[in-house]
């Protein structure tokens, strides 16, 4: 018993929290108010820390992009309120020399009226149109027992090549680097009502949405009137068939994204709008694409991209090849990759913060209570001896 008492006595002497008899306690109104306020503050800080602990946080780091992914997906949704669907085309090209001219796959055009309401929606395709008794390549009309083979009007690459639609004639001319001056002189275009279709859509707008798969190298894609082709190693568009001196390229970018959506991504061009005031010109966006890898709390990884952008309007004159009317997006890739990962705060970190909150508020409130209490006593003593004025 003596040994136990000696051990317990030594333990008691280690107590750094000596207890004060309740008879010596003195409770004050100011102490109660400070206690109540500090308790509320501790509760609010605890709830804030608990909320932070229960929700995942995103940690970001920058690394050199060593991936060799060979494609880049560009999602877009753009509205041209003053340019009809029948004359606008989409092209994409990159510094490797690959070109996608007059893109039609994975693309949908919607005709819209002056109020933005959808008139007609169709997916772009290259299917042939059926025509009754079209003009044959040899000059006669198609008979019942004949196979149709339309003329390419001098743009044939081989003797057995046929152009059975207006689109095929325009494509043959594009490959030759020629332009069609008068579509009514082309039997296929006349029978399909190429010019009538353009006149019918006069005053309408066009909404284009879809996606492009391009090489993961610097390049550009653009929306411009007319069919594109190469002439003397220069990219040009055939504007002659439309008989117009100017094209209104006013547009609104409803959505533009380089890759799939991931939480927290901000696409700076979403909702951007531009109105053309001059009769001719090209609007240019210069985009820096930053590869991004996002890993959620379940270790599901999303390979995507973010981007920054600057814009510029280039005034052009009619007939100036270097300044094609249109909306151009020039993009380049950053060598730095952003790695974002969701994670939860560790329990030990949460416990440490809670202890810091309780201890910090308790200590500060104790200092404040002591200051108020001793201040009140000093004032009271001075009042008693008549020295307080």
Coordinates of C-alpha atoms in Angstrom, one line a residue:
X1 CA 0.0 0.0 0.0
X2 CA 2.8 2.3 0.8
X3 CA 4.4 1.6 -2.6
X4 CA 1.1 2.2 -4.4
X5 CA 0.6 5.5 -2.4
X6 CA 4.1 6.6 -3.4
X7 CA 3.5 5.9 -7.1
X8 CA 0.1 7.6 -7.0
X9 CA 1.6 10.6 -5.2
X10 CA 4.3 11.0 -7.8
X11 CA 1.6 10.8 -10.5
X12 CA -0.3 13.5 -8.7
X13 CA 2.7 15.8 -8.7
X14 CA 2.9 15.4 -12.5
X15 CA -0.6 17.0 -12.9
X16 CA -0.2 20.3 -14.7
X17 CA -3.9 21.0 -14.3
X18 CA -4.3 21.7 -10.6
X19 CA -7.9 21.8 -9.5
X20 CA -9.4 24.7 -7.6
X21 CA -12.0 24.2 -4.9
X22 CA -15.4 25.4 -6.0
X23 CA -15.5 27.6 -2.9
X24 CA -13.0 29.8 -4.6
X25 CA -14.9 30.1 -7.9
X26 CA -16.5 33.4 -8.8
X27 CA -18.9 33.5 -11.7
X28 CA -19.5 36.8 -13.5
X29 CA -21.9 38.1 -16.1
X30 CA -19.1 39.0 -18.5
X31 CA -17.7 35.5 -18.1
X32 CA -21.0 33.9 -19.0
X33 CA -21.4 36.1 -22.1
X34 CA -17.8 35.3 -23.2
X35 CA -18.4 31.5 -22.6
X36 CA -21.6 31.6 -24.7
X37 CA -19.9 33.5 -27.5
X38 CA -16.9 31.3 -27.6
X39 CA -19.1 28.1 -27.5
X40 CA -21.0 29.4 -30.6
X41 CA -17.7 30.2 -32.4
X42 CA -16.3 26.8 -31.6
X43 CA -19.4 25.1 -32.9
X44 CA -19.4 27.1 -36.2
X45 CA -15.7 26.4 -36.7
X46 CA -16.2 22.7 -35.9
X47 CA -19.0 22.4 -38.4
X48 CA -16.9 24.2 -41.1
X49 CA -14.0 21.8 -40.5
X50 CA -16.4 18.8 -40.5
X51 CA -17.9 19.9 -43.9
X52 CA -14.4 20.3 -45.3
X53 CA -13.5 16.8 -44.0
X54 CA -16.6 15.1 -45.5
X55 CA -16.1 16.7 -49.0
X56 CA -13.4 15.8 -51.4
X57 CA -10.8 18.4 -52.3
X58 CA -9.0 18.7 -55.6
X59 CA -5.2 18.8 -55.6
X60 CA -3.5 20.1 -58.7
X61 CA 0.0 19.7 -60.0
X62 CA 1.9 20.6 -63.2
X63 CA 4.0 18.0 -65.1
X64 CA 5.6 17.8 -68.5
X65 CA 3.3 16.2 -71.0
X66 CA 5.0 13.0 -72.1
X67 CA 1.8 11.4 -73.5
X68 CA 1.7 10.4 -77.2
X69 CA -2.0 10.5 -77.8
X70 CA -2.6 10.9 -81.5
X71 CA -6.1 12.5 -81.7
X72 CA -7.8 15.5 -80.2
X73 CA -11.6 15.8 -80.0
X74 CA -13.1 19.2 -80.5
X75 CA -16.7 19.7 -79.5
X76 CA -18.5 22.7 -80.8
X77 CA -22.0 24.3 -81.0
X78 CA -22.0 27.6 -82.9
X79 CA -24.8 29.8 -84.2
X80 CA -24.6 32.0 -87.2
X81 CA -27.8 34.2 -87.2
X82 CA -27.2 35.7 -90.6
X83 CA -25.6 33.0 -92.6
X84 CA -27.6 30.2 -94.2
X85 CA -26.7 26.5 -93.8
X86 CA -26.5 25.8 -97.5
X87 CA -23.4 28.0 -98.1
X88 CA -21.4 27.5 -94.9
X89 CA -18.7 24.8 -94.7
X90 CA -16.4 23.4 -92.0
X91 CA -12.7 22.7 -92.7
X92 CA -9.9 21.5 -90.4
X93 CA -6.2 21.3 -91.1
X94 CA -2.9 20.9 -89.1
X95 CA 0.8 21.5 -89.4
X96 CA 1.4 17.8 -90.4
X97 CA -0.3 18.6 -93.7
X98 CA -3.5 16.6 -93.0
X99 CA -6.7 18.4 -94.2
X100 CA -10.4 17.7 -93.6
X101 CA -12.2 19.9 -96.2
X102 CA -15.9 20.5 -96.2
X103 CA -16.4 18.2 -93.2
X104 CA -19.8 16.5 -93.2
X105 CA -19.5 13.5 -90.8
X106 CA -20.4 13.9 -87.1
X107 CA -21.9 17.3 -87.9
X108 CA -25.5 18.6 -87.7
X109 CA -26.8 21.8 -89.2
X110 CA -30.0 23.4 -88.1
X111 CA -31.8 26.1 -90.1
X112 CA -33.0 28.9 -87.8
X113 CA -35.2 31.9 -88.5
X114 CA -34.5 35.5 -87.5
X115 CA -35.8 34.8 -84.0
X116 CA -33.5 31.9 -83.4
X117 CA -36.2 29.2 -83.8
X118 CA -35.2 26.0 -85.5
X119 CA -36.8 25.5 -88.9
X120 CA -35.1 22.3 -90.0
X121 CA -32.4 20.0 -88.7
X122 CA -30.4 17.6 -90.8
X123 CA -27.2 15.6 -90.5
X124 CA -24.7 16.3 -93.2
X125 CA -24.1 13.4 -95.6
X126 CA -22.8 12.8 -99.0
X127 CA -25.6 10.6 -100.3
X128 CA -26.6 10.9 -103.9
X129 CA -29.8 12.6 -104.9
X130 CA -32.3 10.8 -107.2
X131 CA -33.0 12.8 -110.4
X132 CA -35.4 11.9 -113.2
X133 CA -33.9 11.8 -116.7
X134 CA -30.7 13.6 -115.9
X135 CA -28.2 14.5 -118.6
X136 CA -25.7 11.7 -119.3
X137 CA -22.0 12.1 -119.7
X138 CA -22.2 11.4 -123.4
X139 CA -24.8 14.3 -123.8
X140 CA -28.1 12.4 -124.0
X141 CA -30.8 12.0 -121.4
X142 CA -31.0 8.9 -119.2
X143 CA -33.1 6.2 -120.7
X144 CA -34.9 3.4 -118.8
X145 CA -32.4 0.7 -119.5
X146 CA -29.3 2.8 -118.9
X147 CA -27.0 3.3 -115.9
X148 CA -26.7 7.0 -115.0
X149 CA -23.2 8.5 -115.4
X150 CA -23.2 12.3 -115.1
X151 CA -20.5 14.6 -116.6
X152 CA -17.9 16.2 -114.3
X153 CA -17.6 19.0 -116.9
X154 CA -13.9 18.6 -117.5
X155 CA -12.9 17.9 -114.0
X156 CA -12.7 14.1 -114.4
X157 CA -9.6 12.4 -112.9
X158 CA -10.2 9.4 -115.1
X159 CA -12.3 8.5 -118.2
X160 CA -14.7 6.3 -116.3
X161 CA -15.3 8.9 -113.5
X162 CA -19.0 10.0 -113.1
X163 CA -20.4 13.0 -111.2
X164 CA -24.1 12.1 -110.5
X165 CA -24.9 15.0 -108.1
X166 CA -24.1 18.7 -107.9
X167 CA -22.1 17.9 -104.8
X168 CA -19.9 15.4 -106.8
X169 CA -19.4 18.0 -109.5
X170 CA -18.3 20.6 -106.9
X171 CA -16.0 18.0 -105.3
X172 CA -14.4 17.2 -108.6
X173 CA -13.9 20.9 -109.3
X174 CA -12.4 21.3 -105.8
X175 CA -9.9 18.5 -106.4
X176 CA -8.9 20.3 -109.6
X177 CA -8.6 23.6 -107.8
X178 CA -11.4 25.1 -109.9
X179 CA -14.4 27.2 -109.0
X180 CA -17.9 27.0 -110.4
X181 CA -18.9 30.4 -111.7
X182 CA -22.5 29.6 -112.6
X183 CA -24.2 26.5 -111.1
X184 CA -27.1 26.8 -113.5
X185 CA -24.8 25.7 -116.3
X186 CA -24.3 22.4 -114.4
X187 CA -27.1 20.0 -115.1
X188 CA -26.9 18.3 -111.7
X189 CA -26.9 21.6 -109.8
X190 CA -29.8 23.0 -111.9
X191 CA -31.9 19.9 -111.4
X192 CA -31.3 19.8 -107.7
X193 CA -32.2 23.5 -107.4
X194 CA -28.8 24.6 -106.0
X195 CA -29.4 28.3 -106.4
X196 CA -33.1 28.0 -105.6
X197 CA -32.1 26.4 -102.3
X198 CA -29.8 29.3 -101.5
X199 CA -32.5 31.9 -102.3
X200 CA -35.0 30.0 -100.3
X201 CA -32.8 30.2 -97.2
X202 CA -32.1 33.9 -97.7
X203 CA -32.5 35.7 -94.4
X204 CA -32.1 32.5 -92.3
X205 CA -29.4 31.6 -89.9
X206 CA -27.6 28.3 -89.1
X207 CA -26.8 26.5 -86.0
X208 CA -23.9 23.9 -86.4
X209 CA -22.9 21.4 -83.7
X210 CA -21.0 18.2 -83.5
X211 CA -17.3 17.3 -83.1
X212 CA -14.1 16.9 -85.0
X213 CA -11.3 14.3 -84.5
X214 CA -8.0 15.9 -85.4
X215 CA -4.3 15.1 -84.9
X216 CA -2.9 16.2 -81.6
X217 CA -0.7 18.8 -83.2
X218 CA -1.1 22.5 -83.8
X219 CA -3.7 23.4 -86.5
X220 CA -6.9 25.2 -87.2
X221 CA -10.5 24.7 -88.0
X222 CA -12.8 27.2 -89.5
X223 CA -16.4 28.0 -90.6
X224 CA -16.5 29.9 -93.9
X225 CA -18.9 30.3 -96.9
X226 CA -18.3 28.2 -100.1
X227 CA -16.5 25.0 -100.9
X228 CA -12.8 25.0 -100.1
X229 CA -9.9 23.8 -102.3
X230 CA -6.2 24.4 -102.8
X231 CA -5.0 26.8 -105.5
X232 CA -1.3 27.4 -105.9
X233 CA -0.7 25.9 -102.4
X234 CA -3.2 28.4 -100.9
X235 CA -6.4 27.4 -99.1
X236 CA -9.3 29.3 -100.8
X237 CA -13.1 29.0 -100.9
X238 CA -15.3 29.2 -104.0
X239 CA -17.6 32.2 -103.4
X240 CA -18.6 32.8 -107.0
X241 CA -21.7 30.6 -107.1
X242 CA -23.4 32.7 -104.4
X243 CA -23.3 36.0 -106.3
X244 CA -22.8 38.0 -103.0
X245 CA -20.3 40.8 -102.3
X246 CA -20.3 40.3 -98.5
X247 CA -21.0 37.7 -95.9
X248 CA -22.2 38.4 -92.4
X249 CA -20.1 36.2 -90.1
X250 CA -21.8 37.3 -86.9
X251 CA -21.8 34.4 -84.5
X252 CA -22.4 33.1 -81.0
X253 CA -20.3 30.3 -79.6
X254 CA -22.7 28.2 -77.4
X255 CA -20.1 25.7 -76.6
X256 CA -16.5 25.0 -77.5
X257 CA -14.5 22.3 -75.7
X258 CA -11.3 20.3 -76.4
X259 CA -12.2 17.0 -74.9
X260 CA -14.7 15.6 -72.5
X261 CA -16.3 17.5 -69.6
X262 CA -14.8 17.1 -66.1
X263 CA -15.8 18.9 -62.8
X264 CA -14.5 22.4 -62.5
X265 CA -13.6 22.9 -66.1
X266 CA -14.1 26.4 -67.5
X267 CA -14.4 26.9 -71.2
X268 CA -13.8 30.7 -71.7
X269 CA -15.6 30.9 -75.1
X270 CA -18.9 29.4 -74.0
X271 CA -21.5 32.0 -74.6
X272 CA -19.2 34.4 -76.5
X273 CA -21.0 36.5 -79.1
X274 CA -19.6 38.7 -81.8
X275 CA -21.5 41.0 -84.3
X276 CA -20.0 41.9 -87.6
X277 CA -20.2 45.6 -88.4
X278 CA -18.0 45.7 -91.5
X279 CA -19.1 44.0 -94.8
X280 CA -16.0 41.8 -95.1
X281 CA -13.4 40.3 -92.7
X282 CA -12.2 37.2 -90.8
X283 CA -12.6 36.6 -87.1
X284 CA -9.7 34.8 -85.5
X285 CA -9.4 33.0 -82.2
X286 CA -5.9 32.0 -81.0
X287 CA -6.2 29.1 -78.6
X288 CA -3.6 27.5 -76.3
X289 CA -4.8 24.0 -75.3
X290 CA -3.5 22.6 -72.0
X291 CA -3.8 18.8 -71.6
X292 CA -5.6 17.9 -68.4
X293 CA -6.0 14.6 -66.5
X294 CA -8.8 14.6 -63.9
X295 CA -9.0 11.7 -61.4
X296 CA -12.1 11.5 -59.2
X297 CA -12.5 10.1 -55.7
X298 CA -13.2 6.6 -57.2
X299 CA -9.9 6.7 -59.2
X300 CA -11.9 7.2 -62.5
X301 CA -9.6 9.1 -64.9
X302 CA -10.8 11.6 -67.5
X303 CA -8.3 12.6 -70.2
X304 CA -9.4 16.1 -71.4
X305 CA -8.1 19.6 -72.0
X306 CA -8.5 23.2 -70.9
X307 CA -7.7 26.2 -72.9
X308 CA -7.0 29.9 -72.9
X309 CA -7.8 32.2 -75.8
X310 CA -7.2 35.6 -77.4
X311 CA -9.2 37.0 -80.3
X312 CA -8.7 39.3 -83.3
X313 CA -10.7 40.6 -86.2
X314 CA -8.9 41.0 -89.4
X315 CA -10.4 43.5 -91.9
X316 CA -10.3 42.1 -95.5
X317 CA -11.1 43.4 -98.9
X318 CA -13.3 41.6 -101.5
X319 CA -11.2 39.3 -103.6
X320 CA -8.2 39.3 -101.3
X321 CA -7.1 35.6 -101.0
X322 CA -5.2 36.0 -97.8
X323 CA -8.3 37.2 -95.9
X324 CA -11.1 34.7 -96.4
X325 CA -14.4 35.7 -94.7
X326 CA -15.1 33.3 -91.9
X327 CA -14.5 32.4 -88.3
X328 CA -11.1 30.7 -87.7
X329 CA -9.9 28.8 -84.6
X330 CA -6.1 28.5 -84.5
X331 CA -5.0 26.1 -81.7
X332 CA -1.6 25.1 -80.3
X333 CA -0.8 22.6 -77.6
X334 CA 1.0 23.3 -74.3
X335 CA 3.9 21.1 -73.3
X336 CA 2.7 21.3 -69.7
X337 CA 0.0 18.9 -68.4
X338 CA -2.3 19.7 -65.5
X339 CA -2.9 16.7 -63.1
X340 CA -6.0 17.2 -60.9
X341 CA -7.0 14.6 -58.3
X342 CA -9.8 14.4 -55.8
X343 CA -9.0 13.2 -52.3
X344 CA -10.3 13.3 -48.8
X345 CA -8.6 14.9 -45.8
X346 CA -7.1 12.3 -43.4
X347 CA -8.8 11.7 -40.1
X348 CA -5.7 12.7 -38.1
X349 CA -5.5 16.0 -39.9
X350 CA -9.2 16.6 -39.1
X351 CA -8.6 15.7 -35.5
X352 CA -5.6 18.0 -35.3
X353 CA -7.6 20.9 -36.7
X354 CA -10.5 20.3 -34.3
X355 CA -8.1 20.3 -31.3
X356 CA -6.6 23.5 -32.6
X357 CA -10.0 25.1 -32.9
X358 CA -11.1 24.1 -29.4
X359 CA -7.8 25.0 -27.8
X360 CA -7.4 28.2 -29.6
X361 CA -10.9 29.5 -28.9
X362 CA -10.7 28.4 -25.3
X363 CA -7.4 30.1 -24.7
X364 CA -8.4 33.4 -26.4
X365 CA -11.7 33.5 -24.5
X366 CA -9.8 32.9 -21.3
X367 CA -7.4 35.8 -22.0
X368 CA -10.4 38.0 -22.9
X369 CA -12.3 37.0 -19.8
X370 CA -9.3 37.7 -17.5
X371 CA -8.8 41.1 -19.1
X372 CA -12.5 42.1 -18.7
X373 CA -12.6 40.7 -15.1
X374 CA -9.4 42.5 -13.9
X375 CA -10.4 45.6 -15.7
X376 CA -13.7 45.7 -13.9
X377 CA -12.1 45.2 -10.5
X378 CA -9.6 48.0 -11.1
X379 CA -12.3 50.4 -12.1
X380 CA -14.4 49.3 -9.1
X381 CA -11.5 49.9 -6.6
X382 CA -10.9 53.4 -8.0
X383 CA -14.6 54.2 -7.7
X384 CA -14.6 53.1 -4.1
X385 CA -11.7 55.4 -3.2
X386 CA -13.0 58.2 -5.3
X387 CA -10.2 58.4 -7.8
X388 CA -12.1 57.4 -10.8
X389 CA -13.4 60.3 -12.9

